Amino acid sequence: MSDRYGTFVQSGLGKQVAKNLGLPIPVTLERFEAGEKVVRGSVLFGAAPGDDARLSTAVAEVLQALHTEVFVANDDAHKDALTSVGIEVKNSGDNKDKYKVLVFDASNIAHAPDLKALYDFFHPVARQVEQSGRVIVIGRPPEECETIGSTLAQRALEGFVKSVGKEFKKGITAQLVYVSEGAESNLASTLSFLMSARSAYVSGQVVRVGAGNALQVDWSKPLAGKTALVTGASRGIGEAIARVLARDGAHVICLDIAPQQADLQRVAGEIGGSTLTLDITAADAGEKIAEAAAKRGGLDAIVHNAGVTRDKTLANMDEKQWDMVVDINLQSNAMINDYLFDHEVLNDNARIICVSSLSGIAGNLGQTNYATSKAGVIGLVSATAKKLKADNKGITINAVAPGFIETQMTAAIPFAIREAGRRMNSMSQGGLPVDVAETIAWFASPASGGVNGNTIRVCGQSLLGA
Ligand code: NAP
């Protein structure tokens, strides 16, 4: 659906009017384009002083593989981590141009006063970040820190990053990545995603990277030879997910209910996938999915995308509206997963991806049923992640929680509420279905084996539930 205000403020007159009235000025966000580099500009790297260079080295290896132009201060604590992997670093003191990415290893910060390293690194370059730029801070999970000092310091990073996300504007995103000790080599898929245009509408997020099998991939076709199933694939976000997973090389089994058959066939036909007409709440849904998967040698990814809303205030909601929403959005996901586990339908290193919602995090007027179901999805993901870790087959589960995404669902919202939802985020605009799909593709990558149990919002850093 078109964002007329967003288009108007791109014009000279529109920009002037918006500026004079103090209205938000959304920029056109950079998104994935075939043939474009992962990082469309230069990177400024920095690290807080300290002996542990493991994360700096992991970052250096990713930058080296991407062949990006890398700047670093001459006196940076971990400059050697870059040069030792063969990067020809440039001195940041000589650079007056803007950076596309600022990446900072904060893992050595272990006391409150040492947080000043954030100020020292970011303050001088706060106006030196390009449009659609990226700010990424890397640290250690506070819950795994051994001292009170390091726990408070690592936890403090979250406030810093979320504030930068709100301040920098111009489509610039800010993220915090916590990497467990020993999982440094699992950072590549996450860092590449967050530095790239694929994460256009993801901001203010905290990602946890832990132990797991991060497999080698061809980064241009990370899902080559894989089979993925997407529910609700005939339109909206599900259609975009199917298209992006197919673009990344997967054969996609597109699932939707019978009334959507025509659209389902259109989507599957256009991406060289296959179709499965099924109601995911049917008692034999798991069995039917298993049959379709067996024809292709099992499933490497399943995306539980299908979902419905039946909005009413609790006082006006009938029992059917409650039951239907919880059944489709939550119970079906749990039931299908159980069947897939019990019958070993998922291949080793498979990926399960659920679709929650901002409503499940913040709650929403008229959505007690929907918010209950979507909050339940987050619980499903964290409990299943623990089970999968213990199973040790390399299978992961994660969720996206979309905010305001331009779809038929949001086009049906009354104008004033729709306009508020669209603007109340750091990007001052709604996201696109492809933004959710790109985040799911990151989770789905065989290289994302260390990403398990995360719920990542695709909401442009919405003010709701922040
Ligand atoms: P959508 O356009 O309504 O598409 C959902 C698809 O799932 C539809 O084709 C729908 O068919 C199908 N479906 C519904 N019940 C089903 C069932 N029992 N079995 C199989 N398929 C079924 O929705 P969307 O906006 O793309 O949203 C996709 C997901 O993102 C949902 O889980 C939604 O809750 C979530 N989400 C969306 C937004 C947003 O801004 N759009 C924000 C947060 C979260 P019918 O049309 O016949 O129902």
Short mmCIF file of C-alpha atoms and ligand atoms in Angstrom, two decimals:
data_model
loop_
_atom_site.label_atom_id
_atom_site.label_comp_id
_atom_site.label_asym_id
_atom_site.label_seq_id
_atom_site.Cartn_x
_atom_site.Cartn_y
_atom_site.Cartn_z
CA MET A 1 0.00 0.00 0.00
CA SER A 2 1.32 3.45 -0.87
CA ASP A 3 2.77 5.81 1.73
CA ARG A 4 1.71 9.16 0.22
CA TYR A 5 3.24 11.27 3.00
CA GLY A 6 6.52 9.35 2.68
CA THR A 7 6.59 10.04 -1.06
CA PHE A 8 5.62 13.72 -0.63
CA VAL A 9 8.49 14.49 1.78
CA GLN A 10 11.00 13.11 -0.71
CA SER A 11 10.26 16.14 -2.94
CA GLY A 12 11.98 19.50 -2.38
CA LEU A 13 8.74 21.23 -1.38
CA GLY A 14 7.68 18.31 0.83
CA LYS A 15 11.01 18.29 2.66
CA GLN A 16 10.72 22.05 3.31
CA VAL A 17 7.13 21.81 4.59
CA ALA A 18 7.95 18.85 6.85
CA LYS A 19 11.04 20.62 8.23
CA ASN A 20 9.12 23.82 8.99
CA LEU A 21 6.34 21.92 10.75
CA GLY A 22 8.76 19.65 12.64
CA LEU A 23 7.28 16.54 10.98
CA PRO A 24 9.24 13.32 10.50
CA ILE A 25 11.17 13.00 7.23
CA PRO A 26 11.55 9.34 6.29
CA VAL A 27 14.39 8.53 3.91
CA THR A 28 14.26 5.83 1.26
CA LEU A 29 15.88 2.84 2.95
CA GLU A 30 18.55 0.90 1.05
CA ARG A 31 17.49 -2.70 0.50
CA PHE A 32 19.06 -5.82 -0.99
CA GLU A 33 19.91 -5.58 -4.68
CA ALA A 34 21.50 -8.41 -6.62
CA GLY A 35 25.14 -7.66 -7.46
CA GLU A 36 25.52 -4.98 -4.76
CA LYS A 37 28.26 -5.38 -2.13
CA VAL A 38 27.31 -6.47 1.39
CA VAL A 39 28.79 -3.22 2.77
CA ARG A 40 28.20 -0.30 0.40
CA GLY A 41 30.92 1.92 1.78
CA SER A 42 33.74 1.96 4.32
CA VAL A 43 33.88 0.56 7.84
CA LEU A 44 35.31 2.22 10.95
CA PHE A 45 36.43 -0.36 13.50
CA GLY A 46 37.27 0.26 17.14
CA ALA A 47 37.74 -1.71 20.33
CA ALA A 48 37.73 -0.94 24.04
CA PRO A 49 41.17 -1.52 25.58
CA GLY A 50 41.76 -4.96 27.09
CA ASP A 51 43.66 -8.18 26.66
CA ASP A 52 40.95 -10.28 25.04
CA ALA A 53 41.09 -9.84 21.26
CA ARG A 54 38.92 -12.85 20.35
CA LEU A 55 35.91 -10.82 19.24
CA SER A 56 38.01 -8.24 17.44
CA THR A 57 39.66 -11.09 15.54
CA ALA A 58 36.26 -12.57 14.66
CA VAL A 59 35.11 -9.18 13.34
CA ALA A 60 38.37 -8.80 11.41
CA GLU A 61 37.87 -12.16 9.71
CA VAL A 62 34.40 -11.14 8.54
CA LEU A 63 35.65 -7.78 7.24
CA GLN A 64 38.56 -9.46 5.49
CA ALA A 65 36.23 -11.91 3.70
CA LEU A 66 34.02 -9.03 2.55
CA HIS A 67 36.97 -7.05 1.09
CA THR A 68 35.67 -3.80 2.55
CA GLU A 69 37.67 -0.63 3.08
CA VAL A 70 38.49 -0.57 6.80
CA PHE A 71 39.59 2.43 8.89
CA VAL A 72 40.95 2.25 12.44
CA ALA A 73 42.63 4.70 14.78
CA ASN A 74 46.43 4.36 14.88
CA ASP A 75 46.36 3.85 18.66
CA ASP A 76 43.37 1.45 18.70
CA ALA A 77 43.74 -1.34 21.26
CA HIS A 78 43.05 -4.10 18.76
CA LYS A 79 44.40 -2.69 15.50
CA ASP A 80 46.66 -5.76 15.30
CA ALA A 81 43.60 -8.04 15.10
CA LEU A 82 42.84 -6.43 11.72
CA THR A 83 46.35 -6.42 10.30
CA SER A 84 47.03 -9.99 11.44
CA VAL A 85 44.27 -11.33 9.13
CA GLY A 86 45.71 -9.39 6.21
CA ILE A 87 43.47 -6.28 6.13
CA GLU A 88 45.28 -3.21 4.80
CA VAL A 89 43.84 -0.79 7.33
CA LYS A 90 43.63 2.96 6.79
CA ASN A 91 44.16 5.53 9.52
CA SER A 92 40.82 6.98 10.62
CA GLY A 93 42.56 10.24 11.55
CA ASP A 94 43.05 10.95 7.84
CA ASN A 95 39.43 10.28 6.84
CA LYS A 96 37.02 13.19 6.43
CA ASP A 97 34.45 11.15 4.44
CA LYS A 98 31.45 9.37 5.92
CA TYR A 99 31.43 5.74 7.02
CA LYS A 100 28.80 3.18 6.09
CA VAL A 101 29.42 1.05 9.18
CA LEU A 102 30.75 1.75 12.65
CA VAL A 103 31.60 -1.45 14.50
CA PHE A 104 32.90 -1.48 18.05
CA ASP A 105 34.14 -4.41 20.13
CA ALA A 106 33.06 -3.56 23.69
CA SER A 107 33.71 -7.00 25.14
CA ASN A 108 36.60 -5.87 27.36
CA ILE A 109 34.57 -3.24 29.21
CA ALA A 110 34.31 -4.52 32.77
CA HIS A 111 33.62 -1.43 34.95
CA ALA A 112 31.26 1.53 34.73
CA PRO A 113 34.01 4.16 34.16
CA ASP A 114 35.35 2.15 31.21
CA LEU A 115 32.06 2.69 29.38
CA LYS A 116 33.65 6.02 28.45
CA ALA A 117 35.29 4.04 25.63
CA LEU A 118 31.87 4.18 23.89
CA TYR A 119 31.86 7.97 24.10
CA ASP A 120 35.48 8.21 22.97
CA PHE A 121 34.86 6.09 19.88
CA PHE A 122 31.39 7.21 18.77
CA HIS A 123 31.28 10.91 19.75
CA PRO A 124 33.79 12.17 17.15
CA VAL A 125 32.06 10.28 14.30
CA ALA A 126 28.42 10.72 15.31
CA ARG A 127 27.85 13.00 12.28
CA GLN A 128 30.08 10.95 10.01
CA VAL A 129 27.69 8.08 9.19
CA GLU A 130 26.15 7.74 5.74
CA GLN A 131 22.42 7.43 5.06
CA SER A 132 21.24 3.82 5.70
CA GLY A 133 24.44 3.37 7.70
CA ARG A 134 24.96 0.79 10.42
CA VAL A 135 26.15 1.05 14.04
CA ILE A 136 27.06 -2.28 15.62
CA VAL A 137 28.35 -2.87 19.14
CA ILE A 138 29.61 -6.31 20.10
CA GLY A 139 29.82 -7.57 23.66
CA ARG A 140 29.39 -10.55 25.96
CA PRO A 141 25.99 -11.76 27.28
CA PRO A 142 25.60 -10.09 30.71
CA GLU A 143 24.01 -13.27 32.11
CA GLU A 144 27.25 -15.12 31.34
CA CYS A 145 29.62 -12.53 32.86
CA GLU A 146 31.54 -13.56 35.98
CA THR A 147 31.82 -10.28 37.89
CA ILE A 148 29.29 -7.65 38.88
CA GLY A 149 31.41 -5.03 37.11
CA SER A 150 31.43 -6.77 33.75
CA THR A 151 27.74 -7.70 34.05
CA LEU A 152 26.65 -4.11 34.62
CA ALA A 153 28.98 -2.81 31.93
CA GLN A 154 27.86 -5.29 29.28
CA ARG A 155 24.20 -4.71 30.19
CA ALA A 156 24.77 -0.96 29.88
CA LEU A 157 25.60 -1.37 26.20
CA GLU A 158 21.91 -1.95 25.47
CA GLY A 159 20.88 1.53 26.61
CA PHE A 160 23.64 3.10 24.56
CA VAL A 161 22.77 1.24 21.36
CA LYS A 162 19.02 1.83 21.63
CA SER A 163 19.61 5.56 22.15
CA VAL A 164 21.95 5.78 19.15
CA GLY A 165 19.21 4.08 17.08
CA LYS A 166 16.81 6.84 18.06
CA GLU A 167 19.29 9.70 17.56
CA PHE A 168 21.09 9.04 14.31
CA LYS A 169 18.02 9.10 11.96
CA LYS A 170 18.57 9.00 8.11
CA GLY A 171 17.77 5.27 7.97
CA ILE A 172 20.77 4.45 10.18
CA THR A 173 20.26 1.35 12.33
CA ALA A 174 21.97 0.43 15.62
CA GLN A 175 22.32 -3.08 17.05
CA LEU A 176 23.99 -4.90 19.91
CA VAL A 177 25.35 -8.41 19.40
CA TYR A 178 26.20 -10.49 22.48
CA VAL A 179 28.54 -13.34 21.62
CA SER A 180 29.12 -16.15 24.13
CA GLU A 181 32.70 -17.04 25.00
CA GLY A 182 33.89 -19.72 22.59
CA ALA A 183 31.23 -18.86 19.96
CA GLU A 184 33.27 -16.12 18.26
CA SER A 185 33.51 -18.08 15.01
CA ASN A 186 29.68 -18.10 14.76
CA LEU A 187 29.50 -14.32 14.36
CA ALA A 188 29.86 -14.10 10.56
CA SER A 189 26.25 -14.60 9.40
CA THR A 190 24.88 -12.18 12.01
CA LEU A 191 27.47 -9.48 11.44
CA SER A 192 27.09 -9.72 7.65
CA PHE A 193 23.30 -9.45 7.92
CA LEU A 194 23.41 -6.49 10.28
CA MET A 195 25.98 -4.61 8.16
CA SER A 196 24.04 -5.21 4.95
CA ALA A 197 21.00 -3.58 3.36
CA ARG A 198 19.02 -6.75 4.17
CA SER A 199 18.53 -5.46 7.74
CA ALA A 200 16.99 -2.16 6.54
CA TYR A 201 14.06 -2.15 8.98
CA VAL A 202 15.75 -3.90 11.94
CA SER A 203 17.02 -1.47 14.57
CA GLY A 204 17.58 -1.23 18.31
CA GLN A 205 17.85 -5.01 18.57
CA VAL A 206 19.88 -7.24 20.86
CA VAL A 207 21.03 -10.43 19.14
CA ARG A 208 22.54 -13.36 21.04
CA VAL A 209 25.04 -15.58 19.25
CA GLY A 210 26.04 -18.76 21.05
CA ALA A 211 27.43 -22.23 20.48
CA GLY A 212 26.19 -24.20 17.48
CA ASN A 213 27.14 -25.48 14.05
CA ALA A 214 27.71 -22.46 11.82
CA LEU A 215 28.19 -24.16 8.46
CA GLN A 216 30.13 -22.82 5.48
CA VAL A 217 27.88 -21.38 2.76
CA ASP A 218 28.09 -19.82 -0.66
CA TRP A 219 27.01 -16.35 0.50
CA SER A 220 25.31 -15.60 -2.82
CA LYS A 221 23.09 -18.76 -2.54
CA PRO A 222 23.19 -19.77 1.14
CA LEU A 223 20.16 -22.05 0.81
CA ALA A 224 21.24 -23.90 -2.33
CA GLY A 225 20.02 -27.49 -2.25
CA LYS A 226 17.78 -26.86 0.78
CA THR A 227 14.02 -27.38 1.13
CA ALA A 228 11.99 -24.84 3.08
CA LEU A 229 8.26 -24.78 3.85
CA VAL A 230 6.43 -21.49 4.37
CA THR A 231 2.87 -21.36 5.76
CA GLY A 232 0.52 -18.62 4.57
CA ALA A 233 2.67 -18.20 1.45
CA SER A 234 -0.01 -17.03 -1.00
CA ARG A 235 0.31 -13.31 -0.20
CA GLY A 236 1.68 -10.60 2.10
CA ILE A 237 4.64 -11.43 4.29
CA GLY A 238 4.46 -15.17 3.51
CA GLU A 239 4.76 -14.51 -0.21
CA ALA A 240 7.81 -12.30 0.39
CA ILE A 241 9.40 -14.99 2.59
CA ALA A 242 8.88 -17.62 -0.11
CA ARG A 243 10.41 -15.33 -2.74
CA VAL A 244 13.49 -14.44 -0.65
CA LEU A 245 14.18 -18.05 0.40
CA ALA A 246 13.90 -19.11 -3.26
CA ARG A 247 16.21 -16.23 -4.27
CA ASP A 248 18.73 -17.60 -1.75
CA GLY A 249 18.57 -21.00 -3.46
CA ALA A 250 15.92 -23.01 -1.58
CA HIS A 251 13.14 -25.10 -3.04
CA VAL A 252 10.09 -23.66 -1.27
CA ILE A 253 6.97 -25.65 -0.45
CA CYS A 254 4.30 -22.95 -0.36
CA LEU A 255 1.43 -23.75 2.02
CA ASP A 256 -1.92 -22.02 2.34
CA ILE A 257 -5.60 -22.82 2.80
CA ALA A 258 -7.83 -23.96 -0.09
CA PRO A 259 -9.50 -20.56 -0.83
CA GLN A 260 -6.00 -19.15 -1.57
CA GLN A 261 -5.20 -21.88 -4.10
CA ALA A 262 -4.94 -19.62 -7.16
CA ASP A 263 -2.54 -17.15 -5.53
CA LEU A 264 -0.58 -20.00 -3.97
CA GLN A 265 -0.02 -21.58 -7.38
CA ARG A 266 0.99 -18.23 -8.85
CA VAL A 267 3.64 -17.65 -6.16
CA ALA A 268 4.99 -21.23 -6.27
CA GLY A 269 5.05 -21.16 -10.10
CA GLU A 270 7.01 -17.89 -10.18
CA ILE A 271 9.71 -19.15 -7.80
CA GLY A 272 9.98 -22.75 -9.03
CA GLY A 273 8.50 -24.08 -5.78
CA SER A 274 5.67 -26.51 -5.03
CA THR A 275 2.33 -26.12 -3.24
CA LEU A 276 0.64 -27.72 -0.28
CA THR A 277 -3.00 -26.82 0.30
CA LEU A 278 -3.67 -27.29 3.98
CA ASP A 279 -5.30 -25.77 7.04
CA ILE A 280 -2.51 -25.72 9.62
CA THR A 281 -5.00 -26.31 12.43
CA ALA A 282 -6.15 -29.64 10.94
CA ALA A 283 -5.40 -32.64 13.17
CA ASP A 284 -3.30 -34.23 10.42
CA ALA A 285 -1.39 -31.03 9.47
CA GLY A 286 1.96 -32.39 10.76
CA GLU A 287 1.45 -35.62 8.83
CA LYS A 288 0.62 -33.79 5.58
CA ILE A 289 3.70 -31.57 5.96
CA ALA A 290 5.82 -34.67 6.63
CA GLU A 291 4.50 -36.33 3.44
CA ALA A 292 5.34 -33.27 1.34
CA ALA A 293 8.79 -33.01 2.96
CA ALA A 294 9.56 -36.71 2.44
CA LYS A 295 9.28 -36.23 -1.33
CA ARG A 296 12.20 -33.81 -1.10
CA GLY A 297 14.38 -35.64 1.43
CA GLY A 298 13.10 -33.88 4.59
CA LEU A 299 12.86 -30.26 5.63
CA ASP A 300 15.79 -27.88 6.12
CA ALA A 301 13.56 -24.98 7.23
CA ILE A 302 9.97 -24.36 8.24
CA VAL A 303 8.54 -20.86 8.60
CA HIS A 304 5.37 -20.64 10.69
CA ASN A 305 4.07 -17.47 9.08
CA ALA A 306 0.30 -18.02 8.65
CA GLY A 307 -1.63 -15.92 11.12
CA VAL A 308 -4.92 -14.10 11.57
CA THR A 309 -6.39 -11.24 13.56
CA ARG A 310 -9.96 -11.06 14.87
CA ASP A 311 -9.82 -7.76 16.74
CA LYS A 312 -12.41 -6.87 19.39
CA THR A 313 -12.09 -5.53 22.91
CA LEU A 314 -12.26 -8.34 25.43
CA ALA A 315 -15.76 -7.31 26.51
CA ASN A 316 -17.03 -7.58 22.93
CA MET A 317 -15.04 -10.63 21.83
CA ASP A 318 -16.92 -13.86 21.29
CA GLU A 319 -15.47 -17.23 22.19
CA LYS A 320 -14.95 -18.22 18.55
CA GLN A 321 -12.76 -15.17 17.90
CA TRP A 322 -10.55 -16.07 20.85
CA ASP A 323 -10.31 -19.78 19.94
CA MET A 324 -9.59 -19.21 16.25
CA VAL A 325 -6.73 -16.76 16.79
CA VAL A 326 -4.98 -18.81 19.49
CA ASP A 327 -5.47 -22.00 17.50
CA ILE A 328 -4.02 -20.70 14.20
CA ASN A 329 -1.31 -18.41 15.54
CA LEU A 330 0.03 -20.50 18.41
CA GLN A 331 -1.37 -23.97 18.98
CA SER A 332 -0.86 -25.05 15.35
CA ASN A 333 2.85 -24.08 15.52
CA ALA A 334 3.38 -26.12 18.69
CA MET A 335 1.39 -29.08 17.34
CA ILE A 336 3.24 -29.16 14.00
CA ASN A 337 6.65 -28.82 15.68
CA ASP A 338 5.82 -31.76 17.99
CA TYR A 339 4.92 -33.91 15.00
CA LEU A 340 8.06 -32.92 13.10
CA PHE A 341 10.26 -33.75 16.14
CA ASP A 342 8.52 -37.05 16.90
CA HIS A 343 8.76 -38.23 13.27
CA GLU A 344 12.22 -36.83 12.49
CA VAL A 345 10.96 -34.77 9.55
CA LEU A 346 13.59 -32.07 10.12
CA ASN A 347 17.06 -32.67 8.74
CA ASP A 348 20.12 -32.04 10.90
CA ASN A 349 20.89 -28.27 11.10
CA ALA A 350 17.30 -27.43 10.11
CA ARG A 351 15.83 -24.05 10.99
CA ILE A 352 12.43 -23.37 12.58
CA ILE A 353 11.29 -19.77 12.32
CA CYS A 354 8.16 -18.40 13.95
CA VAL A 355 6.38 -15.13 13.36
CA SER A 356 5.42 -13.25 16.51
CA SER A 357 4.34 -9.61 16.55
CA LEU A 358 5.01 -6.34 18.32
CA SER A 359 1.53 -6.84 19.71
CA GLY A 360 2.85 -9.90 21.57
CA ILE A 361 5.52 -7.71 23.19
CA ALA A 362 3.65 -4.47 23.88
CA GLY A 363 0.01 -5.64 23.94
CA ASN A 364 -2.61 -3.79 21.95
CA LEU A 365 -6.10 -2.46 22.45
CA GLY A 366 -8.60 -4.83 20.84
CA GLN A 367 -6.05 -7.62 20.51
CA THR A 368 -6.13 -9.66 23.73
CA ASN A 369 -6.51 -12.83 21.64
CA TYR A 370 -3.83 -11.90 19.08
CA ALA A 371 -1.31 -10.55 21.63
CA THR A 372 -1.78 -13.67 23.78
CA SER A 373 -1.06 -15.90 20.80
CA LYS A 374 1.96 -13.89 19.66
CA ALA A 375 3.46 -13.63 23.17
CA GLY A 376 2.97 -17.40 23.38
CA VAL A 377 5.05 -17.76 20.21
CA ILE A 378 7.97 -16.11 22.04
CA GLY A 379 7.58 -18.64 24.87
CA LEU A 380 7.43 -21.46 22.35
CA VAL A 381 10.68 -20.28 20.80
CA SER A 382 12.63 -19.93 24.06
CA ALA A 383 11.49 -23.31 25.44
CA THR A 384 12.09 -25.13 22.14
CA ALA A 385 15.52 -23.52 21.77
CA LYS A 386 16.60 -25.15 25.05
CA LYS A 387 15.32 -28.55 23.90
CA LEU A 388 17.09 -28.22 20.54
CA LYS A 389 20.36 -27.29 22.20
CA ALA A 390 20.15 -30.47 24.28
CA ASP A 391 19.22 -32.58 21.20
CA ASN A 392 22.53 -31.53 19.61
CA LYS A 393 21.43 -31.96 15.98
CA GLY A 394 22.28 -28.40 15.04
CA ILE A 395 18.59 -27.46 14.67
CA THR A 396 17.68 -23.92 15.75
CA ILE A 397 14.48 -21.98 16.40
CA ASN A 398 14.05 -18.19 16.33
CA ALA A 399 11.26 -15.69 15.80
CA VAL A 400 10.71 -12.38 14.09
CA ALA A 401 8.33 -9.88 15.67
CA PRO A 402 7.18 -7.51 12.91
CA GLY A 403 5.96 -4.04 13.76
CA PHE A 404 4.05 -1.97 11.21
CA ILE A 405 4.49 -3.72 7.87
CA GLU A 406 2.74 -2.46 4.70
CA THR A 407 0.33 -5.34 3.95
CA GLN A 408 -3.41 -5.97 3.50
CA MET A 409 -3.56 -6.48 7.28
CA THR A 410 -2.30 -2.96 8.04
CA ALA A 411 -4.13 -1.36 5.06
CA ALA A 412 -7.37 -2.28 6.87
CA ILE A 413 -6.46 -0.14 9.94
CA PRO A 414 -8.36 3.20 10.20
CA PHE A 415 -6.36 6.14 8.70
CA ALA A 416 -5.32 8.02 11.87
CA ILE A 417 -4.21 4.90 13.75
CA ARG A 418 -2.46 3.61 10.62
CA GLU A 419 -0.54 6.86 10.18
CA ALA A 420 0.53 6.83 13.86
CA GLY A 421 1.70 3.20 13.61
CA ARG A 422 3.64 4.00 10.48
CA ARG A 423 5.53 7.00 11.91
CA MET A 424 6.12 5.99 15.55
CA ASN A 425 9.51 4.41 14.94
CA SER A 426 13.10 5.48 14.30
CA MET A 427 12.66 5.13 10.52
CA SER A 428 9.43 7.23 10.46
CA GLN A 429 7.90 4.77 8.00
CA GLY A 430 6.32 1.34 7.76
CA GLY A 431 8.41 -1.68 6.85
CA LEU A 432 7.92 -3.85 3.78
CA PRO A 433 7.17 -7.59 3.73
CA VAL A 434 10.64 -8.12 2.27
CA ASP A 435 12.20 -6.69 5.47
CA VAL A 436 10.61 -9.50 7.50
CA ALA A 437 11.61 -12.01 4.83
CA GLU A 438 15.28 -10.94 4.84
CA THR A 439 15.45 -11.36 8.63
CA ILE A 440 13.94 -14.83 8.30
CA ALA A 441 16.48 -15.68 5.58
CA TRP A 442 19.29 -14.75 8.00
CA PHE A 443 17.84 -17.16 10.61
CA ALA A 444 17.36 -19.80 7.88
CA SER A 445 20.97 -19.71 6.68
CA PRO A 446 23.10 -22.78 7.47
CA ALA A 447 25.71 -20.23 8.61
CA SER A 448 23.40 -19.10 11.46
CA GLY A 449 23.93 -22.21 13.59
CA GLY A 450 24.89 -20.08 16.61
CA VAL A 451 21.65 -18.09 16.45
CA ASN A 452 19.10 -19.94 18.59
CA GLY A 453 16.23 -18.75 20.79
CA ASN A 454 16.19 -15.11 19.61
CA THR A 455 13.09 -13.03 18.99
CA ILE A 456 14.14 -10.14 16.78
CA ARG A 457 11.80 -7.24 16.07
CA VAL A 458 11.46 -6.01 12.52
CA CYS A 459 9.86 -2.74 13.48
CA GLY A 460 12.22 0.13 12.57
CA GLN A 461 12.72 0.48 16.35
CA SER A 462 9.09 1.14 17.12
CA LEU A 463 8.35 3.14 20.24
CA LEU A 464 5.77 0.52 21.23
CA GLY A 465 6.99 -2.09 23.71
CA ALA A 466 10.51 -0.68 23.50
P1 NAP B 1 -2.02 -12.14 5.54
O1 NAP B 1 -1.81 -11.24 4.38
O2 NAP B 1 -3.39 -12.23 6.12
O3 NAP B 1 -1.51 -13.60 5.12
C1 NAP B 1 -1.63 -14.69 5.98
C2 NAP B 1 -1.93 -15.91 5.13
O4 NAP B 1 -2.10 -17.04 6.02
C3 NAP B 1 -3.24 -15.76 4.36
O5 NAP B 1 -3.13 -16.27 3.06
C4 NAP B 1 -4.18 -16.58 5.21
O6 NAP B 1 -5.35 -17.04 4.53
C5 NAP B 1 -3.28 -17.72 5.63
N1 NAP B 1 -3.91 -18.51 6.69
C6 NAP B 1 -4.78 -18.07 7.64
N2 NAP B 1 -5.20 -19.10 8.39
C7 NAP B 1 -4.60 -20.21 7.90
C8 NAP B 1 -4.65 -21.57 8.25
N3 NAP B 1 -5.42 -22.02 9.26
N4 NAP B 1 -3.91 -22.47 7.55
C9 NAP B 1 -3.13 -22.05 6.53
N5 NAP B 1 -3.04 -20.75 6.14
C10 NAP B 1 -3.77 -19.84 6.82
O7 NAP B 1 -1.05 -11.76 6.76
P2 NAP B 1 0.33 -10.94 6.76
O8 NAP B 1 0.04 -9.53 7.06
O9 NAP B 1 1.16 -11.28 5.60
O10 NAP B 1 0.97 -11.56 8.09
C11 NAP B 1 1.81 -12.72 8.09
C12 NAP B 1 2.23 -13.01 9.51
O11 NAP B 1 2.89 -11.87 10.05
C13 NAP B 1 1.07 -13.33 10.46
O12 NAP B 1 1.47 -14.33 11.38
C14 NAP B 1 0.85 -12.01 11.17
O13 NAP B 1 0.24 -12.19 12.43
C15 NAP B 1 2.27 -11.51 11.28
N6 NAP B 1 2.39 -10.05 11.46
C16 NAP B 1 1.99 -9.18 10.49
C17 NAP B 1 2.16 -7.81 10.68
C18 NAP B 1 1.78 -6.79 9.64
O14 NAP B 1 2.04 -5.60 9.84
N7 NAP B 1 1.20 -7.18 8.53
C19 NAP B 1 2.67 -7.33 11.89
C20 NAP B 1 3.04 -8.25 12.87
C21 NAP B 1 2.92 -9.60 12.64
P3 NAP B 1 -6.76 -16.18 4.75
O15 NAP B 1 -6.59 -14.91 4.06
O16 NAP B 1 -7.80 -17.00 4.15
O17 NAP B 1 -6.91 -16.00 6.24
#
